[in-house]
Short mmCIF file of C-alpha atoms in Angstrom, two decimals:
data_model
loop_
_atom_site.label_atom_id
_atom_site.label_comp_id
_atom_site.label_asym_id
_atom_site.label_seq_id
_atom_site.Cartn_x
_atom_site.Cartn_y
_atom_site.Cartn_z
CA UNK A 126 194.16 153.83 -77.62
CA UNK A 127 191.41 153.07 -80.67
CA UNK A 128 193.99 150.35 -81.38
CA UNK A 129 194.00 148.87 -78.51
CA UNK A 130 190.35 148.12 -78.32
CA UNK A 131 190.02 147.20 -81.81
CA UNK A 132 192.79 144.62 -80.77
CA UNK A 133 190.34 143.55 -77.96
CA UNK A 134 187.52 143.17 -79.95
CA UNK A 135 189.03 141.21 -82.42
CA UNK A 136 190.35 138.58 -80.02
CA UNK A 137 187.23 137.59 -78.74
CA UNK A 138 185.37 137.51 -82.36
CA UNK A 139 187.80 134.88 -83.14
CA UNK A 140 188.15 132.72 -80.21
CA UNK A 141 184.77 132.65 -78.46
CA UNK A 142 182.84 130.68 -80.98
CA UNK A 143 185.85 127.93 -80.82
CA UNK A 144 185.06 127.82 -76.95
CA UNK A 145 181.27 127.37 -77.75
CA UNK A 146 181.78 124.50 -80.51
CA UNK A 147 184.23 122.58 -78.42
CA UNK A 148 181.42 121.48 -75.95
CA UNK A 149 179.67 119.66 -78.58
CA UNK A 150 182.40 117.49 -79.10
CA UNK A 151 181.86 114.22 -77.52
CA UNK A 152 180.86 110.90 -78.77
CA UNK A 153 180.19 107.37 -77.50
CA UNK A 154 183.65 105.44 -77.76
CA UNK A 155 183.28 101.61 -78.79
CA UNK A 156 183.96 99.88 -75.58
CA UNK A 157 184.87 99.10 -73.04
CA UNK A 158 182.41 96.28 -73.13
CA UNK A 159 180.42 95.09 -70.47
CA UNK A 160 178.54 96.40 -67.47
CA UNK A 161 175.39 96.13 -65.52
CA UNK A 162 173.24 93.36 -67.15
CA UNK A 163 169.63 93.27 -65.23
CA UNK A 164 167.87 90.46 -67.58
CA UNK A 165 167.58 88.21 -70.46
CA UNK A 166 165.08 86.81 -72.90
CA UNK A 167 165.20 84.45 -76.01
CA UNK A 168 162.78 84.46 -78.93
CA UNK A 169 161.89 81.43 -80.71
CA UNK A 170 164.49 82.25 -83.28
CA UNK A 171 167.04 82.58 -80.65
CA UNK A 172 167.56 86.05 -80.83
CA UNK A 173 168.85 87.01 -77.56
CA UNK A 174 167.94 90.34 -75.69
CA UNK A 175 170.03 91.69 -72.94
CA UNK A 176 168.31 94.48 -70.67
CA UNK A 177 170.91 96.82 -68.65
CA UNK A 178 170.77 99.29 -65.87
CA UNK A 179 171.18 102.95 -67.84
CA UNK A 180 172.32 101.60 -71.19
CA UNK A 181 168.77 100.18 -72.12
CA UNK A 182 168.63 97.03 -74.32
CA UNK A 183 171.01 95.14 -76.58
CA UNK A 184 170.15 92.34 -78.85
CA UNK A 185 172.48 89.60 -80.34
CA UNK A 186 171.58 87.39 -83.18
CA UNK A 187 175.06 85.43 -83.38
CA UNK A 188 174.76 83.45 -79.84
CA UNK A 189 176.33 86.31 -78.18
CA UNK A 190 179.08 86.80 -80.13
CA UNK A 191 178.03 90.62 -80.58
CA UNK A 192 175.65 93.08 -79.74
CA UNK A 193 173.73 96.03 -81.19
CA UNK A 194 172.23 98.49 -78.88
CA UNK A 195 168.63 98.90 -79.72
CA UNK A 196 167.06 101.41 -78.11
CA UNK A 197 164.85 103.50 -80.32
CA UNK A 198 161.53 104.86 -78.95
CA UNK A 199 162.79 103.47 -75.06
CA UNK A 200 162.82 106.67 -73.24
CA UNK A 201 163.65 105.28 -70.05
CA UNK A 202 167.23 103.17 -70.49
CA UNK A 203 166.85 101.08 -66.81
CA UNK A 204 165.66 98.26 -67.60
CA UNK A 205 164.23 95.64 -65.27
CA UNK A 206 162.52 93.20 -67.30
CA UNK A 207 162.09 91.15 -70.72
CA UNK A 208 159.64 88.94 -71.54
CA UNK A 209 158.62 87.31 -75.16
CA UNK A 210 155.15 86.38 -76.01
CA UNK A 211 154.37 83.19 -78.36
CA UNK A 212 154.23 85.26 -81.61
CA UNK A 213 157.75 86.65 -80.55
CA UNK A 214 156.40 90.28 -79.35
CA UNK A 215 158.86 91.81 -76.79
CA UNK A 216 158.09 93.50 -73.85
CA UNK A 217 160.02 95.16 -71.21
CA UNK A 218 159.53 97.00 -67.94
CA UNK A 219 161.45 99.78 -67.08
CA UNK A 220 161.72 102.56 -64.25
CA UNK A 221 159.48 104.51 -65.50
CA UNK A 222 156.47 101.97 -67.58
CA UNK A 223 156.55 99.05 -69.95
CA UNK A 224 157.32 98.79 -73.81
CA UNK A 225 156.58 96.69 -76.46
CA UNK A 226 158.45 95.99 -79.46
CA UNK A 227 156.87 93.90 -82.66
CA UNK A 228 159.87 94.18 -84.29
CA UNK A 229 162.48 92.52 -82.59
CA UNK A 230 163.56 95.43 -80.52
CA UNK A 231 164.31 97.84 -83.91
CA UNK A 232 161.51 99.99 -82.45
CA UNK A 233 159.57 100.39 -78.65
CA UNK A 234 156.30 101.47 -78.32
CA UNK A 235 155.20 102.85 -74.86
CA UNK A 236 152.28 100.55 -73.14
CA UNK A 237 151.10 102.45 -70.17
CA UNK A 238 147.44 102.54 -70.57
CA UNK A 239 146.00 101.60 -66.97
CA UNK A 240 149.53 101.22 -65.39
CA UNK A 241 150.47 103.20 -62.37
CA UNK A 242 153.28 105.61 -63.48
CA UNK A 243 156.15 103.16 -61.34
CA UNK A 244 158.66 100.69 -61.99
CA UNK A 245 157.77 97.86 -63.84
CA UNK A 246 159.81 94.56 -62.02
CA UNK A 247 158.51 91.27 -63.28
CA UNK A 248 156.89 90.55 -66.75
CA UNK A 249 155.25 87.19 -67.43
CA UNK A 250 153.42 86.52 -70.82
CA UNK A 251 150.92 83.02 -70.53
CA UNK A 252 150.23 80.57 -73.10
CA UNK A 253 147.04 82.64 -74.15
CA UNK A 254 149.55 85.80 -74.42
CA UNK A 255 147.71 87.69 -71.44
CA UNK A 256 150.56 89.98 -69.90
CA UNK A 257 150.91 90.18 -66.24
CA UNK A 258 153.07 93.21 -64.55
CA UNK A 259 154.52 93.66 -61.47
CA UNK A 260 154.52 97.24 -59.61
CA UNK A 261 154.80 98.65 -56.37
CA UNK A 262 150.89 99.04 -56.41
CA UNK A 263 149.94 95.24 -56.91
CA UNK A 264 149.91 93.36 -60.25
CA UNK A 265 147.84 94.54 -63.82
CA UNK A 266 147.09 92.27 -66.43
CA UNK A 267 146.61 93.05 -70.12
CA UNK A 268 144.84 90.92 -72.58
CA UNK A 269 145.22 93.23 -75.71
CA UNK A 270 149.38 92.88 -76.08
CA UNK A 271 149.73 95.70 -73.82
CA UNK A 272 147.55 98.50 -75.58
CA UNK A 273 145.47 98.36 -71.91
CA UNK A 274 145.73 96.92 -68.53
CA UNK A 275 143.52 96.60 -65.83
CA UNK A 276 144.07 95.81 -62.17
CA UNK A 277 143.49 92.37 -60.32
CA UNK A 278 144.60 92.70 -56.85
CA UNK A 279 141.61 90.91 -54.95
CA UNK A 280 143.20 88.98 -51.82
CA UNK A 281 146.19 90.45 -52.90
CA UNK A 282 147.87 93.00 -50.44
CA UNK A 283 148.83 96.34 -51.40
CA UNK A 284 152.76 95.30 -51.38
CA UNK A 285 155.50 95.44 -53.71
CA UNK A 286 155.70 92.69 -56.51
CA UNK A 287 159.01 90.71 -56.91
CA UNK A 288 158.48 87.94 -59.59
CA UNK A 289 155.71 86.12 -61.06
CA UNK A 290 155.88 82.60 -62.54
CA UNK A 291 153.12 80.62 -64.58
CA UNK A 292 153.06 77.09 -64.39
CA UNK A 293 151.88 74.39 -67.57
CA UNK A 294 148.49 74.36 -66.15
CA UNK A 295 147.89 77.93 -66.29
CA UNK A 296 148.08 78.81 -62.43
CA UNK A 297 149.89 81.92 -61.55
CA UNK A 298 152.36 82.91 -58.51
CA UNK A 299 153.49 85.77 -57.36
CA UNK A 300 156.18 86.89 -54.95
CA UNK A 301 156.18 89.85 -52.41
CA UNK A 302 158.38 91.87 -50.64
CA UNK A 303 157.11 90.65 -47.79
CA UNK A 304 157.99 87.35 -48.42
CA UNK A 305 154.70 85.99 -49.05
CA UNK A 306 153.71 84.08 -52.31
CA UNK A 307 149.71 83.84 -53.80
CA UNK A 308 148.26 81.99 -56.20
CA UNK A 309 145.68 82.36 -58.50
CA UNK A 310 143.73 79.80 -60.42
CA UNK A 311 141.54 82.36 -62.47
CA UNK A 312 143.81 84.36 -64.49
CA UNK A 313 144.27 86.73 -61.24
CA UNK A 314 141.23 87.60 -60.86
CA UNK A 315 141.55 86.37 -57.61
CA UNK A 316 144.55 85.55 -54.76
CA UNK A 317 145.43 83.22 -52.30
CA UNK A 318 148.42 82.78 -49.86
CA UNK A 319 150.37 79.60 -50.03
CA UNK A 320 153.54 79.99 -48.26
CA UNK A 321 152.63 81.10 -44.74
CA UNK A 322 155.33 78.87 -43.47
CA UNK A 323 157.88 80.35 -45.24
CA UNK A 324 156.97 84.17 -44.10
CA UNK A 325 160.64 84.51 -42.69
CA UNK A 326 161.95 85.19 -46.27
CA UNK A 327 162.25 88.91 -46.83
CA UNK A 328 161.68 89.24 -50.55
CA UNK A 329 160.03 86.50 -52.41
CA UNK A 330 160.98 85.24 -56.07
CA UNK A 331 159.92 82.01 -57.50
CA UNK A 332 159.78 79.65 -60.51
CA UNK A 333 158.43 76.54 -62.07
CA UNK A 334 160.08 73.83 -63.69
CA UNK A 335 159.18 71.19 -66.15
CA UNK A 336 157.17 69.10 -63.40
CA UNK A 337 155.60 72.41 -62.32
CA UNK A 338 157.32 72.28 -58.97
CA UNK A 339 157.73 75.39 -57.51
CA UNK A 340 161.03 77.14 -56.38
CA UNK A 341 161.16 79.90 -53.87
CA UNK A 342 164.36 81.97 -52.75
CA UNK A 343 165.33 85.37 -51.19
CA UNK A 344 168.36 87.21 -50.69
CA UNK A 345 169.80 85.21 -47.68
CA UNK A 346 167.40 82.73 -47.11
CA UNK A 347 168.27 80.08 -49.61
CA UNK A 348 165.78 77.91 -51.86
CA UNK A 349 163.09 76.39 -51.14
CA UNK A 350 160.80 73.68 -53.35
CA UNK A 351 157.38 72.93 -53.12
CA UNK A 352 155.54 70.27 -55.35
CA UNK A 353 152.14 70.71 -54.53
CA UNK A 354 151.27 74.29 -55.08
CA UNK A 355 152.88 75.97 -52.72
CA UNK A 356 151.07 74.37 -49.38
CA UNK A 357 154.04 72.66 -48.24
CA UNK A 358 157.72 73.74 -48.67
CA UNK A 359 161.17 72.09 -48.30
CA UNK A 360 164.39 73.50 -48.04
CA UNK A 361 166.48 72.10 -50.78
CA UNK A 362 170.29 73.80 -50.10
CA UNK A 363 172.45 71.05 -50.26
CA UNK A 364 175.56 71.87 -51.92
CA UNK A 365 174.58 75.46 -52.72
CA UNK A 366 177.56 77.16 -50.86
CA UNK A 367 175.52 80.42 -50.88
CA UNK A 368 172.21 81.37 -49.46
CA UNK A 369 171.99 84.35 -51.30
CA UNK A 370 169.81 83.26 -54.43
CA UNK A 371 169.49 86.09 -57.07
CA UNK A 372 168.35 84.29 -60.36
CA UNK A 373 167.32 80.88 -61.78
CA UNK A 374 166.57 79.09 -65.08
CA UNK A 375 165.52 75.53 -66.33
CA UNK A 376 166.76 73.91 -69.70
CA UNK A 377 165.17 71.58 -71.94
CA UNK A 378 166.55 68.41 -69.66
CA UNK A 379 164.91 69.78 -66.46
CA UNK A 380 168.47 70.95 -64.99
CA UNK A 381 168.12 73.93 -62.45
CA UNK A 382 170.79 76.86 -62.85
CA UNK A 383 170.82 79.34 -60.16
CA UNK A 384 172.84 82.16 -59.56
CA UNK A 385 174.15 83.22 -56.13
CA UNK A 386 176.63 85.87 -55.15
CA UNK A 387 180.00 85.17 -56.90
CA UNK A 388 178.88 81.77 -58.89
CA UNK A 389 176.45 80.03 -60.61
CA UNK A 390 175.19 76.22 -59.45
CA UNK A 391 173.35 73.17 -60.86
CA UNK A 392 170.71 70.38 -59.86
CA UNK A 393 169.97 67.54 -62.19
CA UNK A 394 167.97 66.25 -59.44
CA UNK A 395 165.19 69.07 -58.96
CA UNK A 396 167.09 70.57 -56.22
CA UNK A 397 167.63 67.56 -53.39
CA UNK A 398 171.83 68.78 -54.40
CA UNK A 399 173.57 71.33 -55.95
CA UNK A 400 177.22 71.61 -58.12
CA UNK A 401 179.15 74.70 -58.52
CA UNK A 402 180.13 75.36 -62.16
CA UNK A 403 182.03 78.38 -62.37
CA UNK A 404 184.74 77.57 -64.36
CA UNK A 405 185.64 80.69 -66.22
CA UNK A 406 183.07 82.67 -64.38
CA UNK A 407 185.05 85.66 -62.79
CA UNK A 408 181.79 88.07 -61.85
CA UNK A 409 179.58 89.35 -59.07
CA UNK A 410 175.99 88.77 -58.34
CA UNK A 411 174.53 86.51 -61.42
CA UNK A 412 171.07 88.04 -61.32
CA UNK A 413 169.83 86.96 -64.87
CA UNK A 414 170.28 83.57 -66.39
CA UNK A 415 168.42 82.54 -69.75
CA UNK A 416 168.37 79.38 -71.67
CA UNK A 417 168.21 78.80 -75.45
CA UNK A 418 166.61 76.18 -77.69
CA UNK A 419 169.98 74.23 -78.00
CA UNK A 420 170.31 74.68 -74.19
CA UNK A 421 173.32 77.31 -74.24
CA UNK A 422 173.40 79.14 -71.33
CA UNK A 423 173.77 82.48 -70.69
CA UNK A 424 174.62 85.02 -67.23
CA UNK A 425 173.65 88.53 -66.85
CA UNK A 426 175.96 89.98 -64.45
CA UNK A 427 175.77 93.43 -61.72
CA UNK A 428 179.32 94.16 -63.44
CA UNK A 429 180.50 92.21 -65.81
CA UNK A 430 178.35 91.84 -68.35
CA UNK A 431 177.19 88.37 -69.97
CA UNK A 432 178.79 85.00 -69.71
CA UNK A 433 177.61 82.10 -71.80
CA UNK A 434 178.26 78.32 -71.56
CA UNK A 435 177.68 75.79 -74.44
CA UNK A 436 178.09 72.60 -72.06
CA UNK A 437 175.18 73.07 -69.59
CA UNK A 438 178.07 75.14 -67.44
CA UNK A 439 180.65 73.19 -66.97
CA UNK A 440 182.58 76.28 -68.34
CA UNK A 441 182.13 80.02 -68.92
CA UNK A 442 183.06 82.77 -71.80
CA UNK A 443 182.32 86.76 -71.31
CA UNK A 444 180.34 87.71 -74.61
CA UNK A 445 180.24 91.35 -74.11
CA UNK A 446 181.18 92.58 -77.50
CA UNK A 447 178.98 95.60 -78.39
CA UNK A 448 177.51 96.15 -74.82
CA UNK A 449 178.45 99.61 -74.05
CA UNK A 450 177.33 100.00 -70.40
CA UNK A 451 180.36 99.49 -68.56
CA UNK A 452 180.73 101.92 -64.95
CA UNK A 453 184.15 103.77 -66.16
CA UNK A 454 185.52 104.69 -62.53
CA UNK A 455 189.17 106.12 -63.75
CA UNK A 456 191.01 106.88 -66.78
CA UNK A 457 194.84 107.45 -67.21
CA UNK A 458 197.28 108.00 -70.12
CA UNK A 459 200.78 107.44 -70.41
CA UNK A 460 203.11 109.89 -72.66
CA UNK A 461 202.21 107.35 -75.69
CA UNK A 462 198.31 108.36 -75.47
CA UNK A 463 197.60 104.67 -74.39
CA UNK A 464 194.46 105.55 -72.40
CA UNK A 465 193.75 103.16 -69.37
CA UNK A 466 190.25 103.00 -67.98
CA UNK A 467 189.50 101.46 -64.78
CA UNK A 468 185.80 99.55 -64.49
CA UNK A 469 183.91 97.29 -62.53
CA UNK A 470 185.20 94.47 -64.84
CA UNK A 471 189.19 95.52 -64.59
CA UNK A 472 191.13 97.65 -66.56
CA UNK A 473 190.84 98.38 -70.33
CA UNK A 474 193.17 99.64 -72.62
CA UNK A 475 192.96 101.86 -76.30
CA UNK A 476 195.84 102.74 -78.12
CA UNK A 477 193.69 103.95 -80.74
CA UNK A 478 191.64 106.84 -79.31
CA UNK A 479 188.66 104.45 -77.83
CA UNK A 480 187.94 102.81 -81.36
CA UNK A 481 188.75 99.65 -79.56
CA UNK A 482 189.39 98.38 -76.30
CA UNK A 483 191.55 95.41 -74.88
CA UNK A 484 190.71 93.92 -71.25
CA UNK A 485 194.53 94.09 -69.79
CA UNK A 486 193.31 92.17 -66.43
CA UNK A 487 196.37 89.34 -66.42
CA UNK A 488 196.86 88.90 -62.93
CA UNK A 489 194.73 91.07 -61.27
CA UNK A 490 193.19 89.44 -58.51
CA UNK A 491 190.06 92.16 -58.12
CA UNK A 492 188.72 93.46 -60.92
CA UNK A 493 186.82 96.23 -59.31
CA UNK A 494 189.41 98.88 -60.53
CA UNK A 495 188.47 102.37 -58.61
CA UNK A 496 191.45 104.65 -59.60
CA UNK A 497 194.10 104.39 -62.10
CA UNK A 498 197.80 106.64 -62.39
CA UNK A 499 200.52 106.29 -64.60
CA UNK A 500 203.90 107.95 -63.23
CA UNK A 501 206.97 109.79 -65.31
CA UNK A 502 207.95 105.99 -66.61
CA UNK A 503 204.45 104.74 -68.00
CA UNK A 504 204.34 102.63 -65.01
CA UNK A 505 200.80 102.13 -64.58
CA UNK A 506 198.95 101.84 -60.85
CA UNK A 507 195.79 100.47 -60.46
CA UNK A 508 194.09 100.89 -56.98
CA UNK A 509 191.22 98.14 -56.43
CA UNK A 510 188.02 98.03 -53.91
CA UNK A 511 189.18 95.45 -51.67
CA UNK A 512 192.67 94.12 -53.16
CA UNK A 513 194.64 96.79 -53.09
CA UNK A 514 197.08 98.06 -55.19
CA UNK A 515 198.66 96.71 -58.55
CA UNK A 516 201.41 97.83 -60.37
CA UNK A 517 202.13 97.03 -64.31
CA UNK A 518 205.72 98.18 -66.45
CA UNK A 519 204.85 96.89 -69.72
CA UNK A 520 201.07 98.58 -70.73
CA UNK A 521 198.98 96.05 -68.71
CA UNK A 522 199.81 92.86 -70.18
CA UNK A 523 201.00 92.03 -66.72
CA UNK A 524 200.45 93.22 -63.02
CA UNK A 525 202.34 93.06 -59.51
CA UNK A 526 200.20 93.39 -56.01
CA UNK A 527 202.64 95.80 -53.93
CA UNK A 528 200.76 95.82 -50.65
CA UNK A 529 203.84 95.97 -48.80
#
């Protein structure tokens, strides 16, 4: 009887530590790349910064060819805004406050003295390097690089600030969640409403071009232009296939770019007409647009990472290498230990335990993969959101839609 107890005791001594250690054996794989890119910014050296929803911030020093995660000191990885001052200080707004980097994102410092504990969506820096932050409790200003903030809501109703824009004359414009736009000609000390004629817009976003024309848009309402600081407005939707506008950018030639539900449009005449420019662009909701000093254009999307155009938007290329923020919905493994991952950006495959991934989306017409499975003959099946089911018998090189 004693020997039986001794045997059981030995069994637990040997195996219990193995179970405990196994729980710490996780590390992030190098991909699949892509994901939710919420904002973009470019500094004077053409370093490109991408803020993501859940993955923090990434930086590229080679025009988007590769990206490096730069989150040291950043305690909230849900990033909503990025802006750069004239001395290349970098500021970001997150779901829980604002942060500053003085070394191109290598490290971050919390700068929330005077800011409410809430989401910081828009951040803008004017020519005097004064910073303006929009929150659910109005707008705040810092004149000391974010070290301290004061509330500047005089004349401004207490509602969410969706966007902030600065004209070359230093005029400030804010768009609110009630579809109203306000102007300040004295650095935010006093605000005056300037777009009562467009009160049907639910959520106002605003920007200016090189002529100081003011542009306003909101989901499902199209885009409007004002040439008199918002006193009067003109609808400019000629050629714009979608009324849902999410992003806006201007290049050095004063060409305008807007991102809509599934495409990007360009105007070369201040918005009088628009041309769709989506060759190679296959993504959902380009919600961020940015332009480099040589007019290369970058688009951040909700599910598909970053796209780049080097020819004024005529064609686009995915540039996601290093952005590890993809939303993985499904995993499957075949008998040869090839792993398949289903994401919002299609199917990816790895044959080296995740050290590298290859996108295998040929012939899949719907990239929102929700489920994957492999049968006994190593045939892979992919279930999509809205596109039905696809099948591959050659490890994802080719797919056939099977919806009969």
